[in-house]
């Protein structure tokens, strides 16, 4: 069978076909941005599939032709904060991170098929699974610096364990847009198939097996990884555990073309987010579990949604879309690093 777009009102469709539990993200007009309802439905489906002996594997896919999942619905969180309903914003992140932890510890194979954009919270519902299957239409990023927030959903833990801490920090702080080859090289994806084969791949996975589907359709992207070509530069400059030290390393680095690209990527970043994210990545290098890392992310997350930069950043990027945020503090030097070290008990 081939899955097709579902016009039902459910934002997540859960079903079982043969021995595969299927979770379809079905909020295409919002590029499957995860709202509270979606998080609850995913959690319920995972709980059912975990306890059902006839379900041997779980497939997570999308009914959108453009997106797997463009991230968390931070617009809704912003609205809740503006209305004085901080409890709703807190609940959103607590429950989202619980789903991330459940996926990271799920006792059965979890296969995500990513045929389009995957950012932020979308990585949270895919990267922790056993197989992240992408196509040439896939691209990924963690764009939180521009909205006065930090990388979360376990990215600050997961990414450092599939690539180097320096490259993980670079991805989180610059918001680098990963191509399919970048995703494979950095460990965000595990296999590549052609977009034209997605339906047949899913059909084979369900009707035969994952092994047969991969043997039949897995291939390699045509273009090489540009991220990989910068590995030496990134590892030479982004290895420190504070932005002050990374910034100094960039200032002193000989490859000025690379440094200029980094500065360009970060031109819309909130200084407080950059400082906080760098400290968070450093803390989660030593986290002894995904749950511990998510708890660190949660401490920073719940602090930042109470800060003006989050409201301003989401406004500029997702509400008014003028990309003209005014952040306070306005410079890295004005950020109080100790606030975040205290939050993380460093």
PDB file of C-alpha atoms in Angstrom, residues 75-234:
ATOM      1  CA  UNK A  75       3.986  31.056  17.531  1.00  0.00           C
ATOM      2  CA  UNK A  76       1.418  29.386  19.770  1.00  0.00           C
ATOM      3  CA  UNK A  77       3.866  29.425  22.666  1.00  0.00           C
ATOM      4  CA  UNK A  78       4.482  33.132  22.104  1.00  0.00           C
ATOM      5  CA  UNK A  79       0.746  33.814  22.099  1.00  0.00           C
ATOM      6  CA  UNK A  80       0.338  31.905  25.352  1.00  0.00           C
ATOM      7  CA  UNK A  81       3.140  33.901  26.961  1.00  0.00           C
ATOM      8  CA  UNK A  82       1.653  37.197  25.752  1.00  0.00           C
ATOM      9  CA  UNK A  83      -1.688  36.175  27.253  1.00  0.00           C
ATOM     10  CA  UNK A  84       0.001  35.514  30.573  1.00  0.00           C
ATOM     11  CA  UNK A  85      -0.516  31.768  30.261  1.00  0.00           C
ATOM     12  CA  UNK A  86       3.017  30.652  31.016  1.00  0.00           C
ATOM     13  CA  UNK A  87       1.724  27.292  32.202  1.00  0.00           C
ATOM     14  CA  UNK A  88       0.646  26.464  28.636  1.00  0.00           C
ATOM     15  CA  UNK A  89       4.085  27.348  27.273  1.00  0.00           C
ATOM     16  CA  UNK A  90       5.791  25.288  29.953  1.00  0.00           C
ATOM     17  CA  UNK A  91       3.494  22.340  29.339  1.00  0.00           C
ATOM     18  CA  UNK A  92       4.252  22.398  25.620  1.00  0.00           C
ATOM     19  CA  UNK A  93       7.988  21.987  26.075  1.00  0.00           C
ATOM     20  CA  UNK A  94       7.709  19.516  28.954  1.00  0.00           C
ATOM     21  CA  UNK A  95       5.473  17.205  26.917  1.00  0.00           C
ATOM     22  CA  UNK A  96       7.420  17.659  23.675  1.00  0.00           C
ATOM     23  CA  UNK A  97      10.653  16.698  25.420  1.00  0.00           C
ATOM     24  CA  UNK A  98       8.913  13.668  26.954  1.00  0.00           C
ATOM     25  CA  UNK A  99       8.093  12.481  23.430  1.00  0.00           C
ATOM     26  CA  UNK A 100      11.726  13.032  22.391  1.00  0.00           C
ATOM     27  CA  UNK A 101      12.880  10.909  25.321  1.00  0.00           C
ATOM     28  CA  UNK A 102      10.357   8.208  24.520  1.00  0.00           C
ATOM     29  CA  UNK A 103      11.591   8.039  20.922  1.00  0.00           C
ATOM     30  CA  UNK A 104      15.196   7.897  22.055  1.00  0.00           C
ATOM     31  CA  UNK A 105      14.440   4.923  24.282  1.00  0.00           C
ATOM     32  CA  UNK A 106      11.820   3.164  22.151  1.00  0.00           C
ATOM     33  CA  UNK A 107      12.253  -0.621  22.243  1.00  0.00           C
ATOM     34  CA  UNK A 108      11.387  -1.170  18.568  1.00  0.00           C
ATOM     35  CA  UNK A 109      12.849   0.226  15.336  1.00  0.00           C
ATOM     36  CA  UNK A 110      11.544   3.714  14.495  1.00  0.00           C
ATOM     37  CA  UNK A 111      11.893   4.738  10.852  1.00  0.00           C
ATOM     38  CA  UNK A 112      11.329   8.322   9.719  1.00  0.00           C
ATOM     39  CA  UNK A 113      10.932   9.144   6.025  1.00  0.00           C
ATOM     40  CA  UNK A 114      11.938  12.769   5.437  1.00  0.00           C
ATOM     41  CA  UNK A 115      11.012  14.120   2.013  1.00  0.00           C
ATOM     42  CA  UNK A 116      11.253  17.876   2.551  1.00  0.00           C
ATOM     43  CA  UNK A 117      12.074  20.363   5.279  1.00  0.00           C
ATOM     44  CA  UNK A 118      12.887  19.168   8.792  1.00  0.00           C
ATOM     45  CA  UNK A 119      13.812  21.728  11.419  1.00  0.00           C
ATOM     46  CA  UNK A 120      13.787  22.094  15.180  1.00  0.00           C
ATOM     47  CA  UNK A 121      11.021  19.966  16.637  1.00  0.00           C
ATOM     48  CA  UNK A 122      10.888  17.951  13.422  1.00  0.00           C
ATOM     49  CA  UNK A 123      14.369  16.690  14.170  1.00  0.00           C
ATOM     50  CA  UNK A 124      13.105  15.850  17.644  1.00  0.00           C
ATOM     51  CA  UNK A 125      10.580  13.372  16.253  1.00  0.00           C
ATOM     52  CA  UNK A 126      13.014  11.839  13.747  1.00  0.00           C
ATOM     53  CA  UNK A 127      16.670  11.931  14.833  1.00  0.00           C
ATOM     54  CA  UNK A 128      16.181   9.817  17.972  1.00  0.00           C
ATOM     55  CA  UNK A 129      14.795   6.890  15.979  1.00  0.00           C
ATOM     56  CA  UNK A 130      16.824   4.021  14.581  1.00  0.00           C
ATOM     57  CA  UNK A 131      16.539   5.027  10.889  1.00  0.00           C
ATOM     58  CA  UNK A 132      16.312   8.521   9.374  1.00  0.00           C
ATOM     59  CA  UNK A 133      15.640   8.022   5.667  1.00  0.00           C
ATOM     60  CA  UNK A 134      15.931  11.167   3.555  1.00  0.00           C
ATOM     61  CA  UNK A 135      15.522  12.191  -0.084  1.00  0.00           C
ATOM     62  CA  UNK A 136      17.079  14.830  -2.319  1.00  0.00           C
ATOM     63  CA  UNK A 137      14.254  17.174  -1.239  1.00  0.00           C
ATOM     64  CA  UNK A 138      15.312  16.999   2.407  1.00  0.00           C
ATOM     65  CA  UNK A 139      17.093  19.802   4.217  1.00  0.00           C
ATOM     66  CA  UNK A 140      17.553  20.422   7.911  1.00  0.00           C
ATOM     67  CA  UNK A 141      18.540  23.141  10.332  1.00  0.00           C
ATOM     68  CA  UNK A 142      18.271  24.347  13.889  1.00  0.00           C
ATOM     69  CA  UNK A 143      17.321  28.013  13.360  1.00  0.00           C
ATOM     70  CA  UNK A 144      16.664  28.952  16.978  1.00  0.00           C
ATOM     71  CA  UNK A 145      19.285  31.716  17.243  1.00  0.00           C
ATOM     72  CA  UNK A 146      17.059  34.013  15.169  1.00  0.00           C
ATOM     73  CA  UNK A 147      14.060  33.625  17.479  1.00  0.00           C
ATOM     74  CA  UNK A 148      15.738  34.277  20.811  1.00  0.00           C
ATOM     75  CA  UNK A 149      15.745  30.598  21.748  1.00  0.00           C
ATOM     76  CA  UNK A 150      18.206  27.671  21.767  1.00  0.00           C
ATOM     77  CA  UNK A 151      18.510  24.288  20.041  1.00  0.00           C
ATOM     78  CA  UNK A 152      16.429  21.765  21.974  1.00  0.00           C
ATOM     79  CA  UNK A 153      14.480  18.474  21.500  1.00  0.00           C
ATOM     80  CA  UNK A 154      17.664  16.611  22.417  1.00  0.00           C
ATOM     81  CA  UNK A 155      19.724  18.060  19.555  1.00  0.00           C
ATOM     82  CA  UNK A 156      22.400  19.353  21.929  1.00  0.00           C
ATOM     83  CA  UNK A 157      22.878  15.751  23.120  1.00  0.00           C
ATOM     84  CA  UNK A 158      22.277  13.685  19.987  1.00  0.00           C
ATOM     85  CA  UNK A 159      24.361  15.788  17.595  1.00  0.00           C
ATOM     86  CA  UNK A 160      27.493  15.574  19.741  1.00  0.00           C
ATOM     87  CA  UNK A 161      27.298  11.785  19.680  1.00  0.00           C
ATOM     88  CA  UNK A 162      26.991  11.378  15.908  1.00  0.00           C
ATOM     89  CA  UNK A 163      29.602  14.004  15.024  1.00  0.00           C
ATOM     90  CA  UNK A 164      32.180  16.059  16.929  1.00  0.00           C
ATOM     91  CA  UNK A 165      31.171  18.485  19.691  1.00  0.00           C
ATOM     92  CA  UNK A 166      32.603  21.343  17.628  1.00  0.00           C
ATOM     93  CA  UNK A 167      30.533  20.517  14.540  1.00  0.00           C
ATOM     94  CA  UNK A 168      27.428  20.003  16.686  1.00  0.00           C
ATOM     95  CA  UNK A 169      27.929  23.428  18.281  1.00  0.00           C
ATOM     96  CA  UNK A 170      28.538  24.989  14.873  1.00  0.00           C
ATOM     97  CA  UNK A 171      25.272  23.558  13.539  1.00  0.00           C
ATOM     98  CA  UNK A 172      23.331  24.806  16.524  1.00  0.00           C
ATOM     99  CA  UNK A 173      24.850  28.273  16.753  1.00  0.00           C
ATOM    100  CA  UNK A 174      24.984  29.168  13.047  1.00  0.00           C
ATOM    101  CA  UNK A 175      21.718  27.514  11.960  1.00  0.00           C
ATOM    102  CA  UNK A 176      23.610  26.003   8.993  1.00  0.00           C
ATOM    103  CA  UNK A 177      21.145  24.581   6.460  1.00  0.00           C
ATOM    104  CA  UNK A 178      22.152  20.963   5.984  1.00  0.00           C
ATOM    105  CA  UNK A 179      21.849  19.441   2.530  1.00  0.00           C
ATOM    106  CA  UNK A 180      21.059  15.723   2.162  1.00  0.00           C
ATOM    107  CA  UNK A 181      24.792  14.977   1.945  1.00  0.00           C
ATOM    108  CA  UNK A 182      25.417  17.132   5.020  1.00  0.00           C
ATOM    109  CA  UNK A 183      22.688  15.298   6.932  1.00  0.00           C
ATOM    110  CA  UNK A 184      24.234  11.929   6.133  1.00  0.00           C
ATOM    111  CA  UNK A 185      27.785  13.066   6.878  1.00  0.00           C
ATOM    112  CA  UNK A 186      26.788  14.618  10.221  1.00  0.00           C
ATOM    113  CA  UNK A 187      24.723  11.593  11.288  1.00  0.00           C
ATOM    114  CA  UNK A 188      21.362  13.393  11.238  1.00  0.00           C
ATOM    115  CA  UNK A 189      20.251  10.984   8.504  1.00  0.00           C
ATOM    116  CA  UNK A 190      21.115   7.324   8.101  1.00  0.00           C
ATOM    117  CA  UNK A 191      19.962   6.425   4.565  1.00  0.00           C
ATOM    118  CA  UNK A 192      19.110   8.161   1.286  1.00  0.00           C
ATOM    119  CA  UNK A 193      16.457   7.296  -1.289  1.00  0.00           C
ATOM    120  CA  UNK A 194      15.071   9.198  -4.271  1.00  0.00           C
ATOM    121  CA  UNK A 195      11.920  11.218  -3.684  1.00  0.00           C
ATOM    122  CA  UNK A 196      10.216   9.421  -6.572  1.00  0.00           C
ATOM    123  CA  UNK A 197      10.662   6.148  -4.664  1.00  0.00           C
ATOM    124  CA  UNK A 198       9.139   7.229  -1.348  1.00  0.00           C
ATOM    125  CA  UNK A 199       5.780   5.562  -1.984  1.00  0.00           C
ATOM    126  CA  UNK A 200       7.349   2.328  -3.159  1.00  0.00           C
ATOM    127  CA  UNK A 201       9.843   2.383  -0.287  1.00  0.00           C
ATOM    128  CA  UNK A 202       7.043   2.709   2.268  1.00  0.00           C
ATOM    129  CA  UNK A 203       4.995   0.032   0.542  1.00  0.00           C
ATOM    130  CA  UNK A 204       7.933  -2.393   0.583  1.00  0.00           C
ATOM    131  CA  UNK A 205       8.755  -1.545   4.198  1.00  0.00           C
ATOM    132  CA  UNK A 206       5.190  -2.354   5.243  1.00  0.00           C
ATOM    133  CA  UNK A 207       4.468  -5.313   2.979  1.00  0.00           C
ATOM    134  CA  UNK A 208       7.897  -6.948   3.127  1.00  0.00           C
ATOM    135  CA  UNK A 209      10.547  -5.553   5.475  1.00  0.00           C
ATOM    136  CA  UNK A 210      12.758  -2.576   6.181  1.00  0.00           C
ATOM    137  CA  UNK A 211      15.789  -4.573   5.089  1.00  0.00           C
ATOM    138  CA  UNK A 212      14.228  -5.289   1.694  1.00  0.00           C
ATOM    139  CA  UNK A 213      13.124  -1.679   1.278  1.00  0.00           C
ATOM    140  CA  UNK A 214      16.624  -0.405   1.970  1.00  0.00           C
ATOM    141  CA  UNK A 215      18.280  -3.014  -0.212  1.00  0.00           C
ATOM    142  CA  UNK A 216      15.970  -2.046  -3.066  1.00  0.00           C
ATOM    143  CA  UNK A 217      15.913   1.729  -2.845  1.00  0.00           C
ATOM    144  CA  UNK A 218      18.826   3.070  -0.779  1.00  0.00           C
ATOM    145  CA  UNK A 219      21.411   5.008  -2.750  1.00  0.00           C
ATOM    146  CA  UNK A 220      23.596   8.112  -2.338  1.00  0.00           C
ATOM    147  CA  UNK A 221      23.023  11.811  -3.040  1.00  0.00           C
ATOM    148  CA  UNK A 222      24.618  13.226  -6.161  1.00  0.00           C
ATOM    149  CA  UNK A 223      26.175  16.257  -4.495  1.00  0.00           C
ATOM    150  CA  UNK A 224      28.985  16.027  -1.896  1.00  0.00           C
ATOM    151  CA  UNK A 225      28.715  17.496   1.598  1.00  0.00           C
ATOM    152  CA  UNK A 226      29.799  21.124   1.810  1.00  0.00           C
ATOM    153  CA  UNK A 227      29.690  20.842   5.595  1.00  0.00           C
ATOM    154  CA  UNK A 228      32.282  18.074   5.419  1.00  0.00           C
ATOM    155  CA  UNK A 229      34.597  20.370   3.453  1.00  0.00           C
ATOM    156  CA  UNK A 230      34.598  22.750   6.434  1.00  0.00           C
ATOM    157  CA  UNK A 231      35.298  20.071   9.045  1.00  0.00           C
ATOM    158  CA  UNK A 232      38.875  21.183   9.720  1.00  0.00           C
ATOM    159  CA  UNK A 233      37.894  24.832  10.093  1.00  0.00           C
ATOM    160  CA  UNK A 234      34.945  24.047  12.348  1.00  0.00           C
TER     161      UNK A 234
END
